[in-house]
Coordinates of N, CA and C in Angstrom, one line a residue:
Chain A
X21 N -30.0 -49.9 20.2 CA -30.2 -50.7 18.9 C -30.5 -49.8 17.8
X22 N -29.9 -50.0 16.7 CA -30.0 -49.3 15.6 C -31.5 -49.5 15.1
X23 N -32.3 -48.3 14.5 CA -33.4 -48.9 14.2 C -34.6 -47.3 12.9
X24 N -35.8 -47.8 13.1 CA -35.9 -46.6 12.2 C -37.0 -46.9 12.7
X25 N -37.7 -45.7 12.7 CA -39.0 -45.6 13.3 C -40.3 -44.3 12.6
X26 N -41.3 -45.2 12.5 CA -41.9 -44.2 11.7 C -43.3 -44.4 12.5
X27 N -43.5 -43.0 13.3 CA -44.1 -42.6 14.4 C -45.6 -43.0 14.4
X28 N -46.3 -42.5 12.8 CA -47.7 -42.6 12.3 C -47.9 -43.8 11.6
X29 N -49.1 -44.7 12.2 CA -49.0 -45.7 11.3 C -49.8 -45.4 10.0
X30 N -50.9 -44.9 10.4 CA -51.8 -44.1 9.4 C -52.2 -43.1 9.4
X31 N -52.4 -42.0 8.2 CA -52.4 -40.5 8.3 C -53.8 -40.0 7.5
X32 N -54.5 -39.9 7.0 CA -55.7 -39.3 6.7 C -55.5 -37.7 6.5
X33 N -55.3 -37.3 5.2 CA -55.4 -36.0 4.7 C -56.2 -35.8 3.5
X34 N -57.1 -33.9 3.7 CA -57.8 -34.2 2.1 C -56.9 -34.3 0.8
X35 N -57.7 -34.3 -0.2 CA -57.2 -33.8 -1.3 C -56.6 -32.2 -1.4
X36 N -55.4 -32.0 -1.6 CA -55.1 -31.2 -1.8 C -54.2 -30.2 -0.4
X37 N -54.7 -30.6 0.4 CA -53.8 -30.8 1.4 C -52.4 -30.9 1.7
X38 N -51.5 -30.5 2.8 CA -50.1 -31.0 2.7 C -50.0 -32.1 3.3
X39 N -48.8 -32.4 3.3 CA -48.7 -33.9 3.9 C -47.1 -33.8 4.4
X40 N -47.1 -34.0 5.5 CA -45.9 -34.7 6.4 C -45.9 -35.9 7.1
X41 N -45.0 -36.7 6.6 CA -44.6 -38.1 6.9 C -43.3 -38.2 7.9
X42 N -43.5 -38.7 9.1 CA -42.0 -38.6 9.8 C -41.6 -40.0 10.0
X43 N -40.8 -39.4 9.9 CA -38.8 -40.8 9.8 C -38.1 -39.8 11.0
X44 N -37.4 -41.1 11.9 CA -36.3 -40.9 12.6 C -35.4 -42.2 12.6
X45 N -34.2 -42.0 13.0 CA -33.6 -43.2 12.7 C -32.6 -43.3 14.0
X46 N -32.5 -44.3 14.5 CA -31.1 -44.2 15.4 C -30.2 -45.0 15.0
X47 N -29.0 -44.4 14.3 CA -27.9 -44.7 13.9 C -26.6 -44.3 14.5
X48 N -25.4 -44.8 15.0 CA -24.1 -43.8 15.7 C -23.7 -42.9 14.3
X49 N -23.9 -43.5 13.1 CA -23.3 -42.7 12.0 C -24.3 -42.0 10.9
X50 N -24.3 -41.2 10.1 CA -25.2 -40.7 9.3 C -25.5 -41.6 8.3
X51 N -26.5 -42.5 8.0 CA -26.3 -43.7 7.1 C -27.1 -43.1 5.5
X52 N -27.3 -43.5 4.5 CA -28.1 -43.2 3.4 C -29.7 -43.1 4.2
X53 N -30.5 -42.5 3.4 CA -31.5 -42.5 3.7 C -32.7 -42.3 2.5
X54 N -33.8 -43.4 2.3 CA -34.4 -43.7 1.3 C -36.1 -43.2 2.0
X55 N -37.0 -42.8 1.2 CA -37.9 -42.6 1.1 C -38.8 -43.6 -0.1
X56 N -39.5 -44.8 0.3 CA -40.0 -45.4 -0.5 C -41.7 -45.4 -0.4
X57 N -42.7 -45.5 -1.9 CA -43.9 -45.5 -1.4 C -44.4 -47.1 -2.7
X58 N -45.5 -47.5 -1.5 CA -46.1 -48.7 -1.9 C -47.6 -48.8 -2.3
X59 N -48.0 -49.2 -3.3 CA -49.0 -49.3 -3.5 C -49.5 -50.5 -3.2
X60 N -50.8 -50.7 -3.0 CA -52.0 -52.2 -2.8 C -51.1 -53.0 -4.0
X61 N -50.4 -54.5 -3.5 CA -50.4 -55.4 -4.6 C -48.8 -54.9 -5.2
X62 N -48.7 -53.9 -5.1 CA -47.1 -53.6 -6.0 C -46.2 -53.9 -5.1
X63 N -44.8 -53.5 -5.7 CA -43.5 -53.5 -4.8 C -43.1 -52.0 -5.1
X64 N -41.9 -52.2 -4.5 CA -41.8 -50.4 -3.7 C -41.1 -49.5 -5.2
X65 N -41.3 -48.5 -5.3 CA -40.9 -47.4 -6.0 C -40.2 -46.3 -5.0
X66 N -39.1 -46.4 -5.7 CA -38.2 -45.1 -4.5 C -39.0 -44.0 -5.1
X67 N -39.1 -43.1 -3.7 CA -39.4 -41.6 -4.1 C -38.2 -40.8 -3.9
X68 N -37.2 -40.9 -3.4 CA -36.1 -39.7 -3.4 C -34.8 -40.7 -2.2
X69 N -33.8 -40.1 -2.3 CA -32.7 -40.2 -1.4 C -32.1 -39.5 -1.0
X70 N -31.2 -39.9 0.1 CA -30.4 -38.7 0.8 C -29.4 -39.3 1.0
X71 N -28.4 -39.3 0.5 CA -26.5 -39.7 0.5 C -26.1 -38.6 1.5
X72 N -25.7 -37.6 0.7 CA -24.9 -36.4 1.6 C -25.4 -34.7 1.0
X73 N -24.6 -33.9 1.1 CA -24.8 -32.8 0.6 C -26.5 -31.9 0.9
X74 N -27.3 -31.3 0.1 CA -28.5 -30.3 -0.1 C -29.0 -31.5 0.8
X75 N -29.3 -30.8 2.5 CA -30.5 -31.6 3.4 C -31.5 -31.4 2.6
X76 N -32.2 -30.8 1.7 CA -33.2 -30.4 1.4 C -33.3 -31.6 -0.4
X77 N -34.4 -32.5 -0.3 CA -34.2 -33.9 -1.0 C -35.4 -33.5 -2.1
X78 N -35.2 -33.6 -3.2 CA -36.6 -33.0 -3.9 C -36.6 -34.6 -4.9
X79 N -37.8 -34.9 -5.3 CA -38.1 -36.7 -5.4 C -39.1 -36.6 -6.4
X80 N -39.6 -37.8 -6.9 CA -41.1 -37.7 -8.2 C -41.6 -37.3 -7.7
X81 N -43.1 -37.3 -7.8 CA -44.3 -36.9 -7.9 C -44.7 -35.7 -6.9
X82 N -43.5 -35.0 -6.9 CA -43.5 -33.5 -6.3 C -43.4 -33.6 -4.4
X83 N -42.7 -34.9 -4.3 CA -42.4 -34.9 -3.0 C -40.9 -34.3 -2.6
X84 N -41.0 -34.3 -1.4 CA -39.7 -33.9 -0.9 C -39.3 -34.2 0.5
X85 N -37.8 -34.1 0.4 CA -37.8 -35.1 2.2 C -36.5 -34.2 2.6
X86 N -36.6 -33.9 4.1 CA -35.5 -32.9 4.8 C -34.7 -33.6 5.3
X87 N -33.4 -33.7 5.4 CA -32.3 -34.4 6.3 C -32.2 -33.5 7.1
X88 N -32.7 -33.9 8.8 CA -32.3 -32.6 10.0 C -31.0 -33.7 11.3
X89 N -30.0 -33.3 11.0 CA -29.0 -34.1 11.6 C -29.3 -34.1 12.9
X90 N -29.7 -33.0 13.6 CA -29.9 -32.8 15.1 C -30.7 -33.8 15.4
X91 N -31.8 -33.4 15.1 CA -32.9 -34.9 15.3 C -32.9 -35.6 14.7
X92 N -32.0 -36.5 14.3 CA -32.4 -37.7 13.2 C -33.2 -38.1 12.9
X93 N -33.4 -36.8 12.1 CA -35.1 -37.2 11.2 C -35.4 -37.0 9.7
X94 N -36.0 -37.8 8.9 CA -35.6 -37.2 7.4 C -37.5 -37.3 6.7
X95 N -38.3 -36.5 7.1 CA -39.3 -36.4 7.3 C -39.5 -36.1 5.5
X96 N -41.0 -36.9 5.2 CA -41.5 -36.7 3.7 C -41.9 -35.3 3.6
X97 N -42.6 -34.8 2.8 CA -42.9 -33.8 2.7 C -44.4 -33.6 0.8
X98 N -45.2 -32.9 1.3 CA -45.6 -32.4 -0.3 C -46.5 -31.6 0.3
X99 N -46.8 -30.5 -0.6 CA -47.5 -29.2 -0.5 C -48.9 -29.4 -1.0
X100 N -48.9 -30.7 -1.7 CA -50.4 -31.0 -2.2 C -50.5 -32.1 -2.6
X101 N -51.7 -33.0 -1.6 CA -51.7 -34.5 -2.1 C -52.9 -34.5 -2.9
X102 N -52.6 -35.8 -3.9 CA -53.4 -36.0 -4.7 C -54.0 -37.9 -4.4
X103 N -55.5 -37.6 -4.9 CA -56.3 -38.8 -4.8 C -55.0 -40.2 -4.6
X104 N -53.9 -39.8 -6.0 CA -53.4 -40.7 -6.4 C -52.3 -41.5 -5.8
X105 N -52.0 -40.3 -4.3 CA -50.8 -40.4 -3.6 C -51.0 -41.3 -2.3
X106 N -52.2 -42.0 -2.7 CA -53.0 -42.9 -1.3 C -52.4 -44.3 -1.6
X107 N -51.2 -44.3 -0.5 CA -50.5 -45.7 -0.3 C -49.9 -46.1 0.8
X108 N -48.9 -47.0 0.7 CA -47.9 -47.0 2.1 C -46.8 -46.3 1.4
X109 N -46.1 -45.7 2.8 CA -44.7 -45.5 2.7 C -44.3 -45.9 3.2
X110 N -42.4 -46.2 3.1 CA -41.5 -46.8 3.7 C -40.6 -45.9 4.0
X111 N -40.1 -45.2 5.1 CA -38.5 -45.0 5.3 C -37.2 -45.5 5.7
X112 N -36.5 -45.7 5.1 CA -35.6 -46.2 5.0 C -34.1 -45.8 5.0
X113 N -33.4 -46.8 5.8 CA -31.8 -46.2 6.1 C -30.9 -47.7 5.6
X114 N -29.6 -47.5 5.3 CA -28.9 -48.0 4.6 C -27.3 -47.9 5.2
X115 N -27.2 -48.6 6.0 CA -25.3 -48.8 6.3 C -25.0 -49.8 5.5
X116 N -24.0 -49.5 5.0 CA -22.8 -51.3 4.5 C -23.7 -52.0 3.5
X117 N -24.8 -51.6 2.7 CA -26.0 -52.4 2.2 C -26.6 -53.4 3.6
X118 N -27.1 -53.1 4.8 CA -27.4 -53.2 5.3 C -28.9 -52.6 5.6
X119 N -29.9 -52.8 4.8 CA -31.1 -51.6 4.5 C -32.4 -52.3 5.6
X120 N -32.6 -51.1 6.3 CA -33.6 -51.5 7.6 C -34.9 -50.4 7.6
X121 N -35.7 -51.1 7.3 CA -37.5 -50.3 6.7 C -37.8 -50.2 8.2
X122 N -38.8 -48.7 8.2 CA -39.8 -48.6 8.9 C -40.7 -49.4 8.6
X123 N -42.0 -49.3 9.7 CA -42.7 -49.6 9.5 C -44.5 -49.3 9.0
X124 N -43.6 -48.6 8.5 CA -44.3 -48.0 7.3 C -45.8 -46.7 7.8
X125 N -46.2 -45.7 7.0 CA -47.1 -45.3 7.2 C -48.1 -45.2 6.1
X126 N -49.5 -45.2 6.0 CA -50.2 -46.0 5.4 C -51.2 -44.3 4.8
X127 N -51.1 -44.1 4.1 CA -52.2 -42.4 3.7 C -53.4 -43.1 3.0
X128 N -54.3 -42.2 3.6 CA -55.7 -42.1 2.9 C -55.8 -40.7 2.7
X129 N -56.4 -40.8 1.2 CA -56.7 -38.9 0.9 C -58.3 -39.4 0.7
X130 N -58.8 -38.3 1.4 CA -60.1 -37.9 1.5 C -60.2 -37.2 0.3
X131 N -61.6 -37.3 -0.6 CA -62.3 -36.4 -1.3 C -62.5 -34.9 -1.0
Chain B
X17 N -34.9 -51.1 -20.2 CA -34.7 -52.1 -19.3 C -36.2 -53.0 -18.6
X18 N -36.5 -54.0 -18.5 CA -37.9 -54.7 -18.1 C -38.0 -54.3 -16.2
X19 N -37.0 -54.1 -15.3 CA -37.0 -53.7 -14.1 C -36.5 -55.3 -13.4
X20 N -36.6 -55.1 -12.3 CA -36.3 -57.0 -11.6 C -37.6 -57.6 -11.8
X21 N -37.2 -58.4 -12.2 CA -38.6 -59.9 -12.7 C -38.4 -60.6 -11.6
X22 N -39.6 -60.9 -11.1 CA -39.9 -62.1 -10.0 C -41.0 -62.9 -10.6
X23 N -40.6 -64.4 -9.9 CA -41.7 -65.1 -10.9 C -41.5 -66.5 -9.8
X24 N -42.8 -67.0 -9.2 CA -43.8 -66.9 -9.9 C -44.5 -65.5 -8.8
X25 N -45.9 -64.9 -9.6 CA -45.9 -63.5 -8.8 C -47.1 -64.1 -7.4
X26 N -47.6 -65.1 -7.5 CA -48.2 -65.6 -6.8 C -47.8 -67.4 -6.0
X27 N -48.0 -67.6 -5.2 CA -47.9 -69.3 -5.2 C -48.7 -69.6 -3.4
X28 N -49.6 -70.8 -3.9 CA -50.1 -71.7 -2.7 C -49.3 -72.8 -2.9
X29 N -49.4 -73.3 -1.7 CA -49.0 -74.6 -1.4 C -49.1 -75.4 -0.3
X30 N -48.7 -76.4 0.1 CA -48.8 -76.9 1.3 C -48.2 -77.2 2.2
X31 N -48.4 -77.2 3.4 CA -47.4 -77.4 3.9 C -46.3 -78.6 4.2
X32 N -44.9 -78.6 3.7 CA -44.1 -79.5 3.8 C -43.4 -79.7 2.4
X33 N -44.1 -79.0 2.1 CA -43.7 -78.6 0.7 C -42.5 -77.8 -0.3
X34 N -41.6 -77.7 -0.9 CA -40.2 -77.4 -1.4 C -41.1 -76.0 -2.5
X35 N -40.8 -74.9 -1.6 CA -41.1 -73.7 -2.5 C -40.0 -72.8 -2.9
X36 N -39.8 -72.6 -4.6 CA -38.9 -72.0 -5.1 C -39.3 -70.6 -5.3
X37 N -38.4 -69.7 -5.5 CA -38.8 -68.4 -5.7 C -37.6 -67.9 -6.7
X38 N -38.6 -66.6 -7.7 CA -37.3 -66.8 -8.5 C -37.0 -65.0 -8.7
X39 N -35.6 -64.9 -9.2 CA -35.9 -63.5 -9.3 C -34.6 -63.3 -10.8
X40 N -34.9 -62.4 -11.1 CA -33.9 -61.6 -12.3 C -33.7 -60.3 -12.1
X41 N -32.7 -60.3 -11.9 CA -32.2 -58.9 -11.7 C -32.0 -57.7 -12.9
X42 N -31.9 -56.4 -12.5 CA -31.6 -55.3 -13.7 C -29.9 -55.7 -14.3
X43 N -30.4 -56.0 -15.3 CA -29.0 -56.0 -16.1 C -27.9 -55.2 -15.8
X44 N -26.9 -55.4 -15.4 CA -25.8 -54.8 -14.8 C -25.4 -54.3 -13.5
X45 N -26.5 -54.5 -12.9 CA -26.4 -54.5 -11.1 C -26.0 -55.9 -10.9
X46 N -25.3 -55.2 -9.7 CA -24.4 -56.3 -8.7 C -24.6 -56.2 -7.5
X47 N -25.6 -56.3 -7.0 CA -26.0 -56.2 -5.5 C -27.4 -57.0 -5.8
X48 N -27.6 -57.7 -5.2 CA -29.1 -58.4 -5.1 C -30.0 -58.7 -4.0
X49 N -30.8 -58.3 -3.7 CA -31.7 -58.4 -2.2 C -32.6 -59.6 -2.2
X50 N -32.7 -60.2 -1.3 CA -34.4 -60.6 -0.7 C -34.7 -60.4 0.2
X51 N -35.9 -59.5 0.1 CA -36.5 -59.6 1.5 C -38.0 -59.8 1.7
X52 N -38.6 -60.0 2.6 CA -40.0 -60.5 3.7 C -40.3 -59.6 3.5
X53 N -42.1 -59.3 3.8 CA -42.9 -58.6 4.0 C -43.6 -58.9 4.6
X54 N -44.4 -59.2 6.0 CA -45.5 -59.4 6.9 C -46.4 -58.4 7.0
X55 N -47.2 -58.3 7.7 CA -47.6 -57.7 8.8 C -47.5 -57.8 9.9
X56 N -46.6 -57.9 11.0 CA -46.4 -58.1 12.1 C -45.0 -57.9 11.8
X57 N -44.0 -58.4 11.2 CA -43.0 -57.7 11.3 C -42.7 -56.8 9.7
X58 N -43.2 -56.4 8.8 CA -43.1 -55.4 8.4 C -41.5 -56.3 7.2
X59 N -41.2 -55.1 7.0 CA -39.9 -55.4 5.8 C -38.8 -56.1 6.6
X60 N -38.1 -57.2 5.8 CA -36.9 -57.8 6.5 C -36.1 -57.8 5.5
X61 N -34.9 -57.9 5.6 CA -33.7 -58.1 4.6 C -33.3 -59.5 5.1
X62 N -33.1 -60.3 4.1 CA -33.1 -62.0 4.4 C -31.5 -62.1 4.3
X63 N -31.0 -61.7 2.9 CA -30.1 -62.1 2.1 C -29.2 -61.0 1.1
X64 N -28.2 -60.5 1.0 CA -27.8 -60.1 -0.3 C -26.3 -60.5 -0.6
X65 N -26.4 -60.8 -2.0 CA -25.1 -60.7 -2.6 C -24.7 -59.9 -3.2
X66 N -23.2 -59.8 -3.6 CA -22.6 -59.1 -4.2 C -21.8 -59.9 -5.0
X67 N -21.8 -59.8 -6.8 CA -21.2 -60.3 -8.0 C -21.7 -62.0 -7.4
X68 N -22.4 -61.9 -7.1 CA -22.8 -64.1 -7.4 C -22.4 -64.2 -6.0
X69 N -22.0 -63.8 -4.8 CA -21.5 -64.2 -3.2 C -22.1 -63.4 -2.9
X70 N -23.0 -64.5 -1.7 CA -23.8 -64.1 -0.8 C -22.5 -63.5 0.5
X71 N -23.2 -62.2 0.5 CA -22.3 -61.2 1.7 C -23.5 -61.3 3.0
X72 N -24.1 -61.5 2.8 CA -24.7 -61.4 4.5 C -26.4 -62.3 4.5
X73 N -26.1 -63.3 5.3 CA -27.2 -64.2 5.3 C -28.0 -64.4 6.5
X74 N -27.3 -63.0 7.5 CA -27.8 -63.1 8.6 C -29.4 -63.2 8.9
X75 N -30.4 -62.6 8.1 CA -31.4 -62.2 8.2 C -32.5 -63.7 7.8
X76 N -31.4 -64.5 7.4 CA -32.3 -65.8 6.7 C -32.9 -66.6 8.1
X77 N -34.0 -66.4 8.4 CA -34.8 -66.7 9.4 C -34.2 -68.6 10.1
X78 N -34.4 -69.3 9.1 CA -33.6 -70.9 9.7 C -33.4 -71.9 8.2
X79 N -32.3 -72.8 8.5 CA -32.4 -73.9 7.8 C -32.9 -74.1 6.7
X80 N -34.0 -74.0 6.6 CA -35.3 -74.2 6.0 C -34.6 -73.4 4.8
X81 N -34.3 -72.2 5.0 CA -34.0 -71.3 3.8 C -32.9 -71.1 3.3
X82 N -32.8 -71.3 2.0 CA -31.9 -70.8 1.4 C -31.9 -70.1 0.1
X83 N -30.6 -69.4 -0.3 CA -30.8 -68.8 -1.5 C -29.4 -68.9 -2.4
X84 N -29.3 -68.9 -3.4 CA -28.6 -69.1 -4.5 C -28.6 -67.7 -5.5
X85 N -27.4 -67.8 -6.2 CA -26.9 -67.1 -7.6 C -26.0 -67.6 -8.4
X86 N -26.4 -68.5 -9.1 CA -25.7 -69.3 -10.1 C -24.9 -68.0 -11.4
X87 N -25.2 -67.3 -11.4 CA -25.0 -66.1 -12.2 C -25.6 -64.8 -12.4
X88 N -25.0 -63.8 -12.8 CA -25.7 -62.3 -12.5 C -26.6 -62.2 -12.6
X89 N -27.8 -62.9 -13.6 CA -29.1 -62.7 -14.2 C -29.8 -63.5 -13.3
X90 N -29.5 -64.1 -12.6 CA -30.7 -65.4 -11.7 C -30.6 -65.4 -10.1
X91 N -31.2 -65.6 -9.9 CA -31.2 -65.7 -8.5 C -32.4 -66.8 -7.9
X92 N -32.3 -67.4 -6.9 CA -33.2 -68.2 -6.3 C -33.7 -68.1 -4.5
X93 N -34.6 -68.3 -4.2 CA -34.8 -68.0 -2.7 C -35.5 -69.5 -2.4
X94 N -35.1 -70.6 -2.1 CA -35.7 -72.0 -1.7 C -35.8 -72.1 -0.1
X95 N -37.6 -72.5 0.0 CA -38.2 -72.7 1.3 C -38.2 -74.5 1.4
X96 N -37.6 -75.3 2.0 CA -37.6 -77.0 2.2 C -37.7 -77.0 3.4
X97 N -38.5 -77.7 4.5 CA -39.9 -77.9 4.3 C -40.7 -76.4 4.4
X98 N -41.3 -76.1 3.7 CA -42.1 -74.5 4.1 C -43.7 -74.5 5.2
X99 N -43.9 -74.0 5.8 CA -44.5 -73.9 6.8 C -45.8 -72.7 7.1
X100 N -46.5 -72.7 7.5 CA -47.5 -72.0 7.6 C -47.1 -70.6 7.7
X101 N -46.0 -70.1 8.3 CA -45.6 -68.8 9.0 C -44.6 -68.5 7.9
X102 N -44.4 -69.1 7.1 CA -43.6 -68.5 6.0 C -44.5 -68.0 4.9
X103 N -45.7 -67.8 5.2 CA -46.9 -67.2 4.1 C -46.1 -65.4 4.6
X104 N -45.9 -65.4 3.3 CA -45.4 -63.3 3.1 C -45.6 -63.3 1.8
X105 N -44.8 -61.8 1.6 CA -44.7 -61.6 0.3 C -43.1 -61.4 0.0
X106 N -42.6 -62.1 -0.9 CA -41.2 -62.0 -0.9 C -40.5 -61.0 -2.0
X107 N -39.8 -60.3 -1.6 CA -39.2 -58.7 -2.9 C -37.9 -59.6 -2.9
X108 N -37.6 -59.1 -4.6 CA -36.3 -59.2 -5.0 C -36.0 -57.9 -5.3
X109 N -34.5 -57.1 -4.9 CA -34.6 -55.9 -5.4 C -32.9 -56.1 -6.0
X110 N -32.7 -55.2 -6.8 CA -31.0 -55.0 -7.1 C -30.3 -53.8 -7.4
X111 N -29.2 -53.6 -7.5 CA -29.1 -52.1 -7.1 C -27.3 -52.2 -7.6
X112 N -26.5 -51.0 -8.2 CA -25.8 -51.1 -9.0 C -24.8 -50.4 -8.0
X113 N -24.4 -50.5 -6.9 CA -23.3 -50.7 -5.8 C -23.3 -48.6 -4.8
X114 N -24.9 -48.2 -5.8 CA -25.3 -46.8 -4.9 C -26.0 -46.7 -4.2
X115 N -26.7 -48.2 -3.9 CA -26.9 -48.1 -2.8 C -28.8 -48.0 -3.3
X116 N -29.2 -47.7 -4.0 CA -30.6 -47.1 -4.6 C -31.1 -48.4 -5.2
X117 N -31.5 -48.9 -4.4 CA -32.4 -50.4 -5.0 C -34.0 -50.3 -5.2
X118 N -33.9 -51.3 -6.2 CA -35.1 -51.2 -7.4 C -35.4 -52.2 -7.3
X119 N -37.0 -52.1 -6.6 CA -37.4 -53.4 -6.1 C -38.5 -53.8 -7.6
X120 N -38.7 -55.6 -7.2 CA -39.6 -56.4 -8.4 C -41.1 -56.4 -7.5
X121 N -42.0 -57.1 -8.7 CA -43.1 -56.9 -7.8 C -43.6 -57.4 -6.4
X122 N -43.0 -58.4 -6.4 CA -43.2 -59.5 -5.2 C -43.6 -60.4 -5.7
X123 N -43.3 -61.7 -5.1 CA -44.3 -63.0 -4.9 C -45.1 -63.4 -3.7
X124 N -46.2 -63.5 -3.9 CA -47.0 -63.5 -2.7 C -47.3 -65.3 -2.5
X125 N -46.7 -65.5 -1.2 CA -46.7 -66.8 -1.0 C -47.6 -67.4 0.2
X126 N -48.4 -68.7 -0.1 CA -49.5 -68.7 0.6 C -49.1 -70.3 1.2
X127 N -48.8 -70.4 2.5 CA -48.6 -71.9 2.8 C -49.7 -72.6 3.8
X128 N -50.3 -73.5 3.2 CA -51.7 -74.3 3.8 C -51.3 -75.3 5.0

């Protein structure tokens, strides 16, 4: 079954810290791939996408996300979290507009 | 651009009750979403159209639901009779055929 799976439900890093967020997806084909993050009470703001071309996804607020075809995985990324980056994320895949959310991982940054 | 308007951003009600939901899309997109938010099942895709035709309504849970686009700027998501388990939060998002959808804030729906 096609599906998307996001391994961590919640992640706990300090301030300043890096942060890796993982996505896998099982798809037979390479489908779009979205990286969304949610705040308490909001609706989603994309952080970055992956259509085709540079696996290497660079996105706002200094994130970044790897397309690794072998393991179908398109994992978040940032070199330094900030107080401000304490939300949910969503990963996300996209056939035919056919768009199917993880289920989400949730960060707390520690002081 | 104001982004996708959803309105109303909150609603209770009761159960048995005819709950509308509304949404406005980004000016010149032609793709339009709804989808569910739980906890227990997480994000759903209910519904989307393309130019005013709904293309895929597989995700619309039962009967009960339906949704409408009288034209590019409007959109509707109607619960008849709504039910306890239909308490979520509902996204409208829309997206200009790349695929990169821009979601509204939600309406958080409360059924008694």
């Amino acid at each position: 079954a096609q599906s998307v799976t996001q391994p961590d439900i919640h992640i706990t890093v300090s301030e300043g810290a890096s942060l890796e967020l993982r996505c896998n997806y099982s798809y037979g084909a390479t489908p779009y791939l979205f990286w969304y993050v949610q705040s308490p009470g909001q609706g989603l703001q994309l952080l970055l996408k992956y259509f085709s071309g540079d696996t290497l996804v660079q996105g706002i607020k200094g994130f970044e996300a790897e397309f690794k075809r072998s393991q179908s995985s398109f994992n978040l990324r940032k070199p330094s979290v900030h107080w401000s980056d304490a939300a949910e994320y969503f990963c996300a895949v996209d056939i035919n507009n056919d768009m199917r959310f993880g289920a989400g991982t949730r960060l707390t940054v520690k002081p | 651009d104001a982004g996708v308007i959803q309105s109303p951003r909150h609603e209770v009600t009761e159960m048995g009750q005819e709950v509308t939901l509304r949404c406005k899309p980004i000016s010149g997109h032609d793709y339009l979403f709804w989808y569910r938010q739980t906890m227990m099942r997480g994000l759903e895709l209910l519904i989307y159209f393309n130019n005013n035709v709904p293309i895929d309504d597989s995700g619309m849970p039962e009967d009960r639901f339906s949704a409408k686009m009288p034209n590019a700027s409007f959109s509707t998501l109607k619960i008849q009779p709504s039910e306890p388990r239909d308490s979520a939060v509902y996204f409208c998002a829309s997206s200009f055929s790349d695929n990169e959808q821009f979601f509204g804030p939600g309406t958080r729906l409360t059924v008694l």
